[in-house]
PDB file of C-alpha atoms in Angstrom:
ATOM      1  CA  MET A 715      31.286   8.645   4.384  1.00  0.00           C
ATOM      2  CA  SER A 716      29.662   5.225   4.766  1.00  0.00           C
ATOM      3  CA  LEU A 717      30.963   2.649   7.213  1.00  0.00           C
ATOM      4  CA  LEU A 718      32.812  -0.399   5.892  1.00  0.00           C
ATOM      5  CA  GLU A 719      30.692  -3.566   6.054  1.00  0.00           C
ATOM      6  CA  LYS A 720      32.215  -6.922   7.011  1.00  0.00           C
ATOM      7  CA  GLU A 721      30.666 -10.374   7.376  1.00  0.00           C
ATOM      8  CA  TRP A 722      31.819 -13.570   9.095  1.00  0.00           C
ATOM      9  CA  PHE A 723      30.576 -16.475  11.237  1.00  0.00           C
ATOM     10  CA  ILE A 724      30.742 -17.194  14.965  1.00  0.00           C
ATOM     11  CA  GLN A 725      30.466 -20.753  16.269  1.00  0.00           C
ATOM     12  CA  ALA A 726      27.517 -21.602  18.533  1.00  0.00           C
ATOM     13  CA  PRO A 727      26.737 -25.007  20.130  1.00  0.00           C
ATOM     14  CA  TRP A 728      24.277 -25.895  17.318  1.00  0.00           C
ATOM     15  CA  GLY A 729      26.085 -24.302  14.333  1.00  0.00           C
ATOM     16  CA  ARG A 730      27.259 -20.950  13.037  1.00  0.00           C
ATOM     17  CA  ILE A 731      25.792 -17.511  13.639  1.00  0.00           C
ATOM     18  CA  CYS A 732      26.381 -15.049  10.816  1.00  0.00           C
ATOM     19  CA  VAL A 733      27.314 -11.524  11.875  1.00  0.00           C
ATOM     20  CA  VAL A 734      27.510  -8.393   9.756  1.00  0.00           C
ATOM     21  CA  ALA A 735      29.448  -5.465  11.180  1.00  0.00           C
ATOM     22  CA  TRP A 736      29.960  -1.816  10.309  1.00  0.00           C
ATOM     23  CA  GLY A 737      32.632   0.538  11.638  1.00  0.00           C
ATOM     24  CA  ASN A 738      35.729   0.318  13.824  1.00  0.00           C
ATOM     25  CA  CYS A 739      35.907  -2.524  16.364  1.00  0.00           C
ATOM     26  CA  LEU A 740      37.665  -0.180  18.813  1.00  0.00           C
ATOM     27  CA  ASP A 741      34.579   2.043  19.068  1.00  0.00           C
ATOM     28  CA  PRO A 742      31.781   1.416  21.603  1.00  0.00           C
ATOM     29  CA  PRO A 743      29.849  -1.722  20.535  1.00  0.00           C
ATOM     30  CA  VAL A 744      26.215  -1.725  19.461  1.00  0.00           C
ATOM     31  CA  LEU A 745      24.644  -5.163  18.990  1.00  0.00           C
ATOM     32  CA  LEU A 746      21.665  -5.260  16.629  1.00  0.00           C
ATOM     33  CA  CYS A 747      19.089  -7.992  16.099  1.00  0.00           C
ATOM     34  CA  HIS A 748      16.446  -8.145  13.378  1.00  0.00           C
ATOM     35  CA  GLY A 749      12.883  -9.472  13.582  1.00  0.00           C
ATOM     36  CA  ASN A 750      11.585 -12.900  12.643  1.00  0.00           C
ATOM     37  CA  ILE A 751      12.255 -14.188   9.095  1.00  0.00           C
ATOM     38  CA  ASP A 752      14.576 -11.301   8.337  1.00  0.00           C
ATOM     39  CA  SER A 753      18.279 -10.491   8.093  1.00  0.00           C
ATOM     40  CA  ALA A 754      21.010  -7.945   8.749  1.00  0.00           C
ATOM     41  CA  ALA A 755      20.023  -6.203   5.516  1.00  0.00           C
ATOM     42  CA  SER A 756      17.067  -4.650   7.358  1.00  0.00           C
ATOM     43  CA  PHE A 757      19.440  -2.390   9.322  1.00  0.00           C
ATOM     44  CA  ARG A 758      21.592  -1.023   6.492  1.00  0.00           C
ATOM     45  CA  PRO A 759      19.411   2.044   5.762  1.00  0.00           C
ATOM     46  CA  LEU A 760      19.178   2.943   9.453  1.00  0.00           C
ATOM     47  CA  ILE A 761      22.878   2.507  10.201  1.00  0.00           C
ATOM     48  CA  SER A 762      23.752   4.825   7.316  1.00  0.00           C
ATOM     49  CA  LEU A 763      22.027   7.613   9.289  1.00  0.00           C
ATOM     50  CA  LEU A 764      23.461   6.856  12.739  1.00  0.00           C
ATOM     51  CA  PRO A 765      26.657   8.279  14.318  1.00  0.00           C
ATOM     52  CA  LYS A 766      29.861   6.862  12.817  1.00  0.00           C
ATOM     53  CA  ASN A 767      31.715   6.597  16.143  1.00  0.00           C
ATOM     54  CA  PHE A 768      30.105   3.295  17.170  1.00  0.00           C
ATOM     55  CA  TYR A 769      30.837  -0.302  16.178  1.00  0.00           C
ATOM     56  CA  TYR A 770      27.598  -1.798  14.877  1.00  0.00           C
ATOM     57  CA  VAL A 771      27.325  -5.610  14.878  1.00  0.00           C
ATOM     58  CA  CYS A 772      24.172  -7.330  13.637  1.00  0.00           C
ATOM     59  CA  MET A 773      23.681 -11.017  14.387  1.00  0.00           C
ATOM     60  CA  GLU A 774      21.384 -13.087  12.198  1.00  0.00           C
ATOM     61  CA  LEU A 775      19.229 -15.393  14.286  1.00  0.00           C
ATOM     62  CA  PRO A 776      19.312 -19.170  13.641  1.00  0.00           C
ATOM     63  CA  GLY A 777      17.512 -20.069  10.418  1.00  0.00           C
ATOM     64  CA  ASN A 778      17.459 -16.404   9.359  1.00  0.00           C
ATOM     65  CA  GLY A 779      19.780 -14.724   6.884  1.00  0.00           C
ATOM     66  CA  LYS A 780      22.899 -16.820   6.469  1.00  0.00           C
ATOM     67  CA  SER A 781      22.955 -18.326   9.968  1.00  0.00           C
ATOM     68  CA  ASP A 782      22.658 -22.082  10.461  1.00  0.00           C
ATOM     69  CA  ARG A 783      19.369 -23.553  11.621  1.00  0.00           C
ATOM     70  CA  PHE A 784      18.703 -25.022  15.025  1.00  0.00           C
ATOM     71  CA  PRO A 785      18.895 -28.857  15.089  1.00  0.00           C
ATOM     72  CA  PRO A 786      15.999 -30.638  13.366  1.00  0.00           C
ATOM     73  CA  GLY A 787      13.069 -31.922  15.378  1.00  0.00           C
ATOM     74  CA  MET A 788      12.838 -29.164  17.957  1.00  0.00           C
ATOM     75  CA  MET A 789      10.276 -26.385  18.033  1.00  0.00           C
ATOM     76  CA  ILE A 790      11.732 -22.887  18.320  1.00  0.00           C
ATOM     77  CA  ASN A 791      10.860 -20.342  21.004  1.00  0.00           C
ATOM     78  CA  THR A 792      12.149 -16.915  21.952  1.00  0.00           C
ATOM     79  CA  TYR A 793      14.229 -18.323  24.820  1.00  0.00           C
ATOM     80  CA  ASP A 794      16.222 -20.518  22.432  1.00  0.00           C
ATOM     81  CA  MET A 795      16.879 -17.426  20.336  1.00  0.00           C
ATOM     82  CA  ALA A 796      17.959 -15.338  23.328  1.00  0.00           C
ATOM     83  CA  TYR A 797      21.047 -17.490  23.921  1.00  0.00           C
ATOM     84  CA  CYS A 798      22.487 -16.098  20.670  1.00  0.00           C
ATOM     85  CA  ILE A 799      23.264 -12.863  22.501  1.00  0.00           C
ATOM     86  CA  VAL A 800      25.392 -14.781  25.017  1.00  0.00           C
ATOM     87  CA  VAL A 801      27.352 -16.408  22.169  1.00  0.00           C
ATOM     88  CA  ILE A 802      28.079 -13.069  20.506  1.00  0.00           C
ATOM     89  CA  VAL A 803      29.026 -11.258  23.722  1.00  0.00           C
ATOM     90  CA  ARG A 804      31.411 -14.039  24.745  1.00  0.00           C
ATOM     91  CA  HIS A 805      33.046 -13.993  21.315  1.00  0.00           C
ATOM     92  CA  PHE A 806      33.787 -10.258  21.484  1.00  0.00           C
ATOM     93  CA  ARG A 807      34.463 -10.320  25.250  1.00  0.00           C
ATOM     94  CA  TRP A 808      32.253  -7.302  25.775  1.00  0.00           C
ATOM     95  CA  GLU A 809      31.637  -6.288  29.364  1.00  0.00           C
ATOM     96  CA  ASN A 810      28.909  -3.845  28.312  1.00  0.00           C
ATOM     97  CA  PHE A 811      27.199  -3.036  25.057  1.00  0.00           C
ATOM     98  CA  ILE A 812      24.301  -1.099  23.566  1.00  0.00           C
ATOM     99  CA  TYR A 813      21.472  -3.152  22.087  1.00  0.00           C
ATOM    100  CA  ILE A 814      19.065  -2.349  19.245  1.00  0.00           C
ATOM    101  CA  GLY A 815      16.353  -4.880  18.444  1.00  0.00           C
ATOM    102  CA  HIS A 816      13.409  -4.914  16.073  1.00  0.00           C
ATOM    103  CA  SER A 817      10.261  -6.939  16.838  1.00  0.00           C
ATOM    104  CA  LEU A 818      11.430 -10.437  17.873  1.00  0.00           C
ATOM    105  CA  GLY A 819      14.942  -8.993  18.203  1.00  0.00           C
ATOM    106  CA  ALA A 820      13.636  -6.482  20.743  1.00  0.00           C
ATOM    107  CA  CYS A 821      11.916  -9.277  22.651  1.00  0.00           C
ATOM    108  CA  ILE A 822      15.074 -11.359  23.067  1.00  0.00           C
ATOM    109  CA  GLY A 823      17.027  -8.245  24.003  1.00  0.00           C
ATOM    110  CA  LYS A 824      14.582  -7.673  26.846  1.00  0.00           C
ATOM    111  CA  ILE A 825      15.029 -11.290  27.961  1.00  0.00           C
ATOM    112  CA  HIS A 826      18.801 -10.702  28.139  1.00  0.00           C
ATOM    113  CA  ALA A 827      18.360  -7.429  30.050  1.00  0.00           C
ATOM    114  CA  ILE A 828      16.103  -9.136  32.593  1.00  0.00           C
ATOM    115  CA  THR A 829      18.403 -12.152  32.977  1.00  0.00           C
ATOM    116  CA  PHE A 830      21.754 -10.326  33.000  1.00  0.00           C
ATOM    117  CA  PRO A 831      21.220  -6.907  34.623  1.00  0.00           C
ATOM    118  CA  ASN A 832      23.726  -4.145  33.811  1.00  0.00           C
ATOM    119  CA  ARG A 833      25.301  -5.870  30.792  1.00  0.00           C
ATOM    120  CA  ILE A 834      23.266  -3.799  28.327  1.00  0.00           C
ATOM    121  CA  SER A 835      24.129  -0.139  28.877  1.00  0.00           C
ATOM    122  CA  LYS A 836      21.344   1.215  26.621  1.00  0.00           C
ATOM    123  CA  LEU A 837      18.374  -0.643  25.160  1.00  0.00           C
ATOM    124  CA  ILE A 838      16.574   0.456  21.993  1.00  0.00           C
ATOM    125  CA  GLU A 839      13.367  -1.368  21.079  1.00  0.00           C
ATOM    126  CA  LEU A 840      11.943  -0.923  17.581  1.00  0.00           C
ATOM    127  CA  ASP A 841       8.252  -1.866  17.548  1.00  0.00           C
ATOM    128  CA  PRO A 842       8.601  -4.788  20.030  1.00  0.00           C
ATOM    129  CA  VAL A 843       5.193  -6.301  19.229  1.00  0.00           C
ATOM    130  CA  THR A 844       6.143  -9.825  20.312  1.00  0.00           C
ATOM    131  CA  VAL A 845       5.405  -9.096  23.977  1.00  0.00           C
ATOM    132  CA  ASP A 846       2.740 -11.668  24.889  1.00  0.00           C
ATOM    133  CA  THR A 847       0.620 -12.264  27.983  1.00  0.00           C
ATOM    134  CA  VAL A 848      -2.143 -14.433  29.413  1.00  0.00           C
ATOM    135  CA  HIS A 849      -5.265 -12.500  30.404  1.00  0.00           C
ATOM    136  CA  GLU A 850      -7.785 -15.328  30.661  1.00  0.00           C
ATOM    137  CA  PRO A 851      -7.760 -19.149  30.643  1.00  0.00           C
ATOM    138  CA  GLY A 852      -8.896 -19.264  27.015  1.00  0.00           C
ATOM    139  CA  ASP A 853      -5.671 -17.534  25.954  1.00  0.00           C
ATOM    140  CA  PHE A 854      -3.681 -20.611  26.930  1.00  0.00           C
ATOM    141  CA  SER A 855      -5.731 -22.987  24.781  1.00  0.00           C
ATOM    142  CA  ARG A 856      -5.443 -20.775  21.685  1.00  0.00           C
ATOM    143  CA  TRP A 857      -1.714 -20.293  22.233  1.00  0.00           C
ATOM    144  CA  TYR A 858      -1.012 -24.007  22.613  1.00  0.00           C
ATOM    145  CA  LYS A 859      -3.074 -25.009  19.585  1.00  0.00           C
ATOM    146  CA  ARG A 860      -1.528 -22.480  17.211  1.00  0.00           C
ATOM    147  CA  SER A 861       2.022 -23.284  18.271  1.00  0.00           C
ATOM    148  CA  TYR A 862       2.916 -26.683  19.741  1.00  0.00           C
ATOM    149  CA  TYR A 863      -0.163 -28.510  18.445  1.00  0.00           C
ATOM    150  CA  GLU A 864       0.177 -26.984  14.986  1.00  0.00           C
ATOM    151  CA  PHE A 865       3.866 -27.936  14.858  1.00  0.00           C
ATOM    152  CA  ALA A 866       3.246 -31.569  15.828  1.00  0.00           C
ATOM    153  CA  VAL A 867       0.320 -32.082  13.461  1.00  0.00           C
ATOM    154  CA  ASN A 868       2.260 -30.584  10.537  1.00  0.00           C
ATOM    155  CA  TYR A 869       5.701 -31.786  11.562  1.00  0.00           C
ATOM    156  CA  ASP A 870       6.856 -32.705   8.037  1.00  0.00           C
ATOM    157  CA  LYS A 871       5.827 -29.331   6.643  1.00  0.00           C
ATOM    158  CA  TYR A 872       7.756 -27.344   9.226  1.00  0.00           C
ATOM    159  CA  SER A 873      10.757 -29.686   9.256  1.00  0.00           C
ATOM    160  CA  GLN A 874      11.433 -29.802   5.519  1.00  0.00           C
ATOM    161  CA  PRO A 875      15.006 -29.093   4.375  1.00  0.00           C
ATOM    162  CA  LYS A 876      15.630 -26.008   2.298  1.00  0.00           C
ATOM    163  CA  GLU A 877      15.977 -28.157  -0.818  1.00  0.00           C
ATOM    164  CA  GLU A 878      12.247 -28.886  -0.597  1.00  0.00           C
ATOM    165  CA  GLY A 879      11.240 -25.273  -0.070  1.00  0.00           C
ATOM    166  CA  PRO A 880       9.032 -23.329  -2.480  1.00  0.00           C
ATOM    167  CA  LYS A 881      10.629 -21.983  -5.666  1.00  0.00           C
ATOM    168  CA  TYR A 882       9.937 -18.651  -7.348  1.00  0.00           C
ATOM    169  CA  LYS A 883      11.124 -16.381 -10.080  1.00  0.00           C
ATOM    170  CA  PHE A 884      13.194 -13.660  -8.408  1.00  0.00           C
ATOM    171  CA  ASP A 885      10.876 -10.890  -9.624  1.00  0.00           C
ATOM    172  CA  VAL A 886       7.853 -12.767  -8.279  1.00  0.00           C
ATOM    173  CA  ALA A 887       9.537 -13.193  -4.887  1.00  0.00           C
ATOM    174  CA  VAL A 888      10.334  -9.471  -4.807  1.00  0.00           C
ATOM    175  CA  GLU A 889       6.721  -8.628  -5.596  1.00  0.00           C
ATOM    176  CA  LYS A 890       5.487 -10.903  -2.791  1.00  0.00           C
ATOM    177  CA  LEU A 891       7.786  -9.250  -0.259  1.00  0.00           C
ATOM    178  CA  VAL A 892       6.870  -5.752  -1.420  1.00  0.00           C
ATOM    179  CA  LYS A 893       3.187  -6.610  -1.035  1.00  0.00           C
ATOM    180  CA  ASN A 894       3.289  -8.621   2.190  1.00  0.00           C
ATOM    181  CA  ARG A 895       5.726  -6.461   4.144  1.00  0.00           C
ATOM    182  CA  ARG A 896       5.191  -3.206   2.271  1.00  0.00           C
ATOM    183  CA  LEU A 897       8.871  -2.816   1.539  1.00  0.00           C
ATOM    184  CA  THR A 898      10.442  -0.796  -1.233  1.00  0.00           C
ATOM    185  CA  LYS A 899      11.682  -2.801  -4.211  1.00  0.00           C
ATOM    186  CA  GLU A 900      15.280  -2.043  -3.168  1.00  0.00           C
ATOM    187  CA  ALA A 901      14.695  -3.209   0.410  1.00  0.00           C
ATOM    188  CA  ALA A 902      12.936  -6.366  -0.783  1.00  0.00           C
ATOM    189  CA  GLU A 903      15.824  -7.266  -3.092  1.00  0.00           C
ATOM    190  CA  ALA A 904      18.386  -6.692  -0.304  1.00  0.00           C
ATOM    191  CA  THR A 905      16.348  -8.874   2.063  1.00  0.00           C
ATOM    192  CA  LEU A 906      15.926 -11.710  -0.436  1.00  0.00           C
ATOM    193  CA  ALA A 907      19.650 -11.692  -1.165  1.00  0.00           C
ATOM    194  CA  ARG A 908      20.284 -12.969   2.367  1.00  0.00           C
ATOM    195  CA  TRP A 909      17.689 -15.743   2.617  1.00  0.00           C
ATOM    196  CA  THR A 910      17.340 -17.185  -0.865  1.00  0.00           C
ATOM    197  CA  GLU A 911      19.596 -19.157  -3.190  1.00  0.00           C
ATOM    198  CA  PRO A 912      19.481 -20.042  -6.901  1.00  0.00           C
ATOM    199  CA  CYS A 913      18.115 -23.499  -7.687  1.00  0.00           C
ATOM    200  CA  GLY A 914      18.303 -23.675 -11.480  1.00  0.00           C
ATOM    201  CA  ASP A 915      16.027 -22.763 -14.387  1.00  0.00           C
ATOM    202  CA  GLY A 916      16.131 -19.113 -13.373  1.00  0.00           C
ATOM    203  CA  LEU A 917      14.430 -19.856 -10.056  1.00  0.00           C
ATOM    204  CA  ILE A 918      15.326 -19.141  -6.436  1.00  0.00           C
ATOM    205  CA  ARG A 919      14.200 -20.846  -3.227  1.00  0.00           C
ATOM    206  CA  PHE A 920      13.806 -19.556   0.294  1.00  0.00           C
ATOM    207  CA  THR A 921      16.451 -20.808   2.719  1.00  0.00           C
ATOM    208  CA  PHE A 922      14.945 -19.593   5.993  1.00  0.00           C
ATOM    209  CA  ASP A 923      13.811 -22.216   8.491  1.00  0.00           C
ATOM    210  CA  GLN A 924      10.086 -22.962   8.063  1.00  0.00           C
ATOM    211  CA  ARG A 925       9.809 -23.425  11.833  1.00  0.00           C
ATOM    212  CA  LEU A 926      10.227 -19.672  12.160  1.00  0.00           C
ATOM    213  CA  LYS A 927       6.593 -19.356  11.133  1.00  0.00           C
ATOM    214  CA  LEU A 928       5.705 -20.883  14.511  1.00  0.00           C
ATOM    215  CA  VAL A 929       8.175 -19.296  16.934  1.00  0.00           C
ATOM    216  CA  SER A 930       6.592 -19.714  20.358  1.00  0.00           C
ATOM    217  CA  HIS A 931       6.525 -17.041  23.047  1.00  0.00           C
ATOM    218  CA  LEU A 932       6.106 -18.272  26.621  1.00  0.00           C
ATOM    219  CA  ARG A 933       2.765 -17.061  27.937  1.00  0.00           C
ATOM    220  CA  ILE A 934       3.240 -15.195  31.218  1.00  0.00           C
ATOM    221  CA  PRO A 935       0.378 -13.620  33.222  1.00  0.00           C
ATOM    222  CA  ALA A 936      -0.145  -9.964  32.366  1.00  0.00           C
ATOM    223  CA  ASP A 937       0.756  -8.628  35.811  1.00  0.00           C
ATOM    224  CA  ILE A 938       4.008 -10.609  35.941  1.00  0.00           C
ATOM    225  CA  THR A 939       4.905  -9.478  32.411  1.00  0.00           C
ATOM    226  CA  GLU A 940       4.479  -5.863  33.424  1.00  0.00           C
ATOM    227  CA  GLN A 941       6.572  -6.322  36.553  1.00  0.00           C
ATOM    228  CA  LEU A 942       9.378  -8.042  34.615  1.00  0.00           C
ATOM    229  CA  HIS A 943       9.524  -5.296  32.006  1.00  0.00           C
ATOM    230  CA  THR A 944       9.113  -2.259  34.213  1.00  0.00           C
ATOM    231  CA  ARG A 945      11.746  -3.367  36.737  1.00  0.00           C
ATOM    232  CA  VAL A 946      14.538  -3.400  34.141  1.00  0.00           C
ATOM    233  CA  THR A 947      16.806  -0.489  35.095  1.00  0.00           C
ATOM    234  CA  THR A 948      18.660  -0.246  31.769  1.00  0.00           C
ATOM    235  CA  PRO A 949      18.036   3.134  30.077  1.00  0.00           C
ATOM    236  CA  THR A 950      15.507   2.238  27.403  1.00  0.00           C
ATOM    237  CA  LEU A 951      14.067   3.888  24.293  1.00  0.00           C
ATOM    238  CA  ALA A 952      10.982   2.295  22.735  1.00  0.00           C
ATOM    239  CA  LEU A 953       9.882   3.415  19.265  1.00  0.00           C
ATOM    240  CA  LEU A 954       6.352   2.238  18.511  1.00  0.00           C
ATOM    241  CA  ALA A 955       4.877   2.386  15.002  1.00  0.00           C
ATOM    242  CA  GLU A 956       1.517   4.152  14.671  1.00  0.00           C
ATOM    243  CA  GLU A 957       0.041   1.427  12.467  1.00  0.00           C
ATOM    244  CA  SER A 958       1.049  -1.325  14.898  1.00  0.00           C
ATOM    245  CA  ILE A 959      -0.712   0.536  17.684  1.00  0.00           C
ATOM    246  CA  ALA A 960      -3.816   1.046  15.534  1.00  0.00           C
ATOM    247  CA  SER A 961      -3.820  -2.681  14.737  1.00  0.00           C
ATOM    248  CA  GLY A 962      -4.084  -3.483  18.446  1.00  0.00           C
ATOM    249  CA  TYR A 963      -0.669  -5.091  18.855  1.00  0.00           C
ATOM    250  CA  TYR A 964      -0.193  -3.433  22.254  1.00  0.00           C
ATOM    251  CA  LYS A 965      -3.738  -3.643  23.598  1.00  0.00           C
ATOM    252  CA  LYS A 966      -2.723  -6.162  26.289  1.00  0.00           C
ATOM    253  CA  THR A 967       0.473  -4.350  27.291  1.00  0.00           C
ATOM    254  CA  ASN A 968      -0.634  -0.782  27.913  1.00  0.00           C
ATOM    255  CA  PHE A 969       2.296  -0.231  30.238  1.00  0.00           C
ATOM    256  CA  VAL A 970       4.560   0.295  27.192  1.00  0.00           C
ATOM    257  CA  PHE A 971       2.923   3.723  26.717  1.00  0.00           C
ATOM    258  CA  ASP A 972       3.367   4.831  30.327  1.00  0.00           C
ATOM    259  CA  GLU A 973       6.830   6.104  31.205  1.00  0.00           C
ATOM    260  CA  LYS A 974       5.728   6.555  34.831  1.00  0.00           C
ATOM    261  CA  ALA A 975       5.084   2.805  35.101  1.00  0.00           C
ATOM    262  CA  PHE A 976       8.871   2.314  35.245  1.00  0.00           C
ATOM    263  CA  PRO A 977       9.989   3.059  38.839  1.00  0.00           C
ATOM    264  CA  ALA A 978      13.604   3.748  37.886  1.00  0.00           C
ATOM    265  CA  GLY A 979      12.533   6.567  35.543  1.00  0.00           C
ATOM    266  CA  ASN A 980      14.712   5.018  32.853  1.00  0.00           C
ATOM    267  CA  TYR A 981      12.117   4.442  30.104  1.00  0.00           C
ATOM    268  CA  ARG A 982      11.166   6.705  27.214  1.00  0.00           C
ATOM    269  CA  VAL A 983       8.593   5.888  24.548  1.00  0.00           C
ATOM    270  CA  ARG A 984       8.054   7.679  21.255  1.00  0.00           C
ATOM    271  CA  VAL A 985       5.339   6.945  18.712  1.00  0.00           C
ATOM    272  CA  ILE A 986       6.510   7.317  15.121  1.00  0.00           C
ATOM    273  CA  PRO A 987       4.534   7.333  11.851  1.00  0.00           C
ATOM    274  CA  GLY A 988       4.683   4.190   9.748  1.00  0.00           C
ATOM    275  CA  HIS A 989       4.200   0.440   9.926  1.00  0.00           C
ATOM    276  CA  HIS A 990       6.100  -2.405  11.558  1.00  0.00           C
ATOM    277  CA  ASP A 991       9.154  -2.075   9.266  1.00  0.00           C
ATOM    278  CA  VAL A 992       9.344   1.708   9.483  1.00  0.00           C
ATOM    279  CA  HIS A 993      13.024   1.554  10.505  1.00  0.00           C
ATOM    280  CA  LEU A 994      13.743  -0.075   7.130  1.00  0.00           C
ATOM    281  CA  VAL A 995      11.462   1.804   4.734  1.00  0.00           C
ATOM    282  CA  ARG A 996      11.625   5.204   6.473  1.00  0.00           C
ATOM    283  CA  PRO A 997      14.804   5.156   8.578  1.00  0.00           C
ATOM    284  CA  GLU A 998      14.891   8.947   8.667  1.00  0.00           C
ATOM    285  CA  VAL A 999      11.883   8.846  11.009  1.00  0.00           C
ATOM    286  CA  ALA A1000      13.593   6.664  13.625  1.00  0.00           C
ATOM    287  CA  ALA A1001      17.214   7.806  13.249  1.00  0.00           C
ATOM    288  CA  PRO A1002      17.014  11.187  15.097  1.00  0.00           C
ATOM    289  CA  TYR A1003      15.614   9.578  18.272  1.00  0.00           C
ATOM    290  CA  ILE A1004      18.171   6.767  18.187  1.00  0.00           C
ATOM    291  CA  THR A1005      21.044   9.149  17.485  1.00  0.00           C
ATOM    292  CA  ASN A1006      20.194  11.406  20.422  1.00  0.00           C
ATOM    293  CA  PHE A1007      19.846   8.406  22.706  1.00  0.00           C
ATOM    294  CA  LEU A1008      23.141   6.858  21.551  1.00  0.00           C
ATOM    295  CA  LEU A1009      25.051  10.102  22.072  1.00  0.00           C
ATOM    296  CA  PHE A1010      23.334  11.598  25.121  1.00  0.00           C
ATOM    297  CA  GLY A1011      21.243   8.863  26.740  1.00  0.00           C
ATOM    298  CA  LEU A1012      17.965   9.829  28.420  1.00  0.00           C
ATOM    299  CA  ALA A1013      19.006  13.492  28.432  1.00  0.00           C
ATOM    300  CA  GLY A1014      19.036  13.453  24.648  1.00  0.00           C
ATOM    301  CA  LEU A1015      15.400  12.380  24.616  1.00  0.00           C
ATOM    302  CA  ASP A1016      14.319  14.838  27.297  1.00  0.00           C
ATOM    303  CA  GLY A1017      15.718  17.847  25.471  1.00  0.00           C
ATOM    304  CA  VAL A1018      18.481  18.440  27.998  1.00  0.00           C
ATOM    305  CA  ALA A1019      21.079  17.621  25.373  1.00  0.00           C
ATOM    306  CA  LYS A1020      20.560  18.033  21.633  1.00  0.00           C
ATOM    307  CA  LEU A1021      22.544  17.503  18.438  1.00  0.00           C
TER     308      LEU A1021
END
């Protein structure tokens, strides 16, 4: 039996956040957050394989899915995004909740866990490749130029309203998404349904905020980054995609592979076959680990408790 899906909006200081929920609101809450330029649709296949006795709520980040954009003129960074969690938690009046984040969503979940200890009871990170560090002075120059400098020089491009966005035939847009993100045709169509709109003559246009192409991550020295992450005491499961590892996405954050680097003994990492969107295109690979962790915590990952 599939869980009933509902959708509505929650008011934030800058506009509305769209949330999509599955299950019974009286069950333990699980807050989900997608990656950059994505939507709640990316979690549907995974949720269909997870235990039915949880209340799954996915928030769509500003400018993603059907959520309103941040105010014009500002550049977007991960710390702006992280406040969305506060808005959602206050709305539901949750004292504690489980968190599942993919990519950028995992990054802002970690920010919340660091800032508000003990609010997240379990943390699940799906290929959190947005962790960023400074290893040498040259890193700072490259980071600044490809984010803040790029935004200012091309301000009009990144600030254009959706009405001026590129237009495509729906089939062409599906093909682009299948090719660029290696999604199935079904997954690409479900994704496009949440961040496109018809614009006449059989065409659609993208509605996501163009500034999302330049989301900035604050550069923190590598040693401080490691200390911040490894001192989080929330029980944590990290699922890292083989192809992301092979591409070097974690070469500056080797601590994510070392469970012993976390003094509280609360961190478990599992490497799974697939690419960055493996949770969407092959949810059956990720679901068993997540299910055991949801039901049994760290014991479920250590083999002490099994389904």
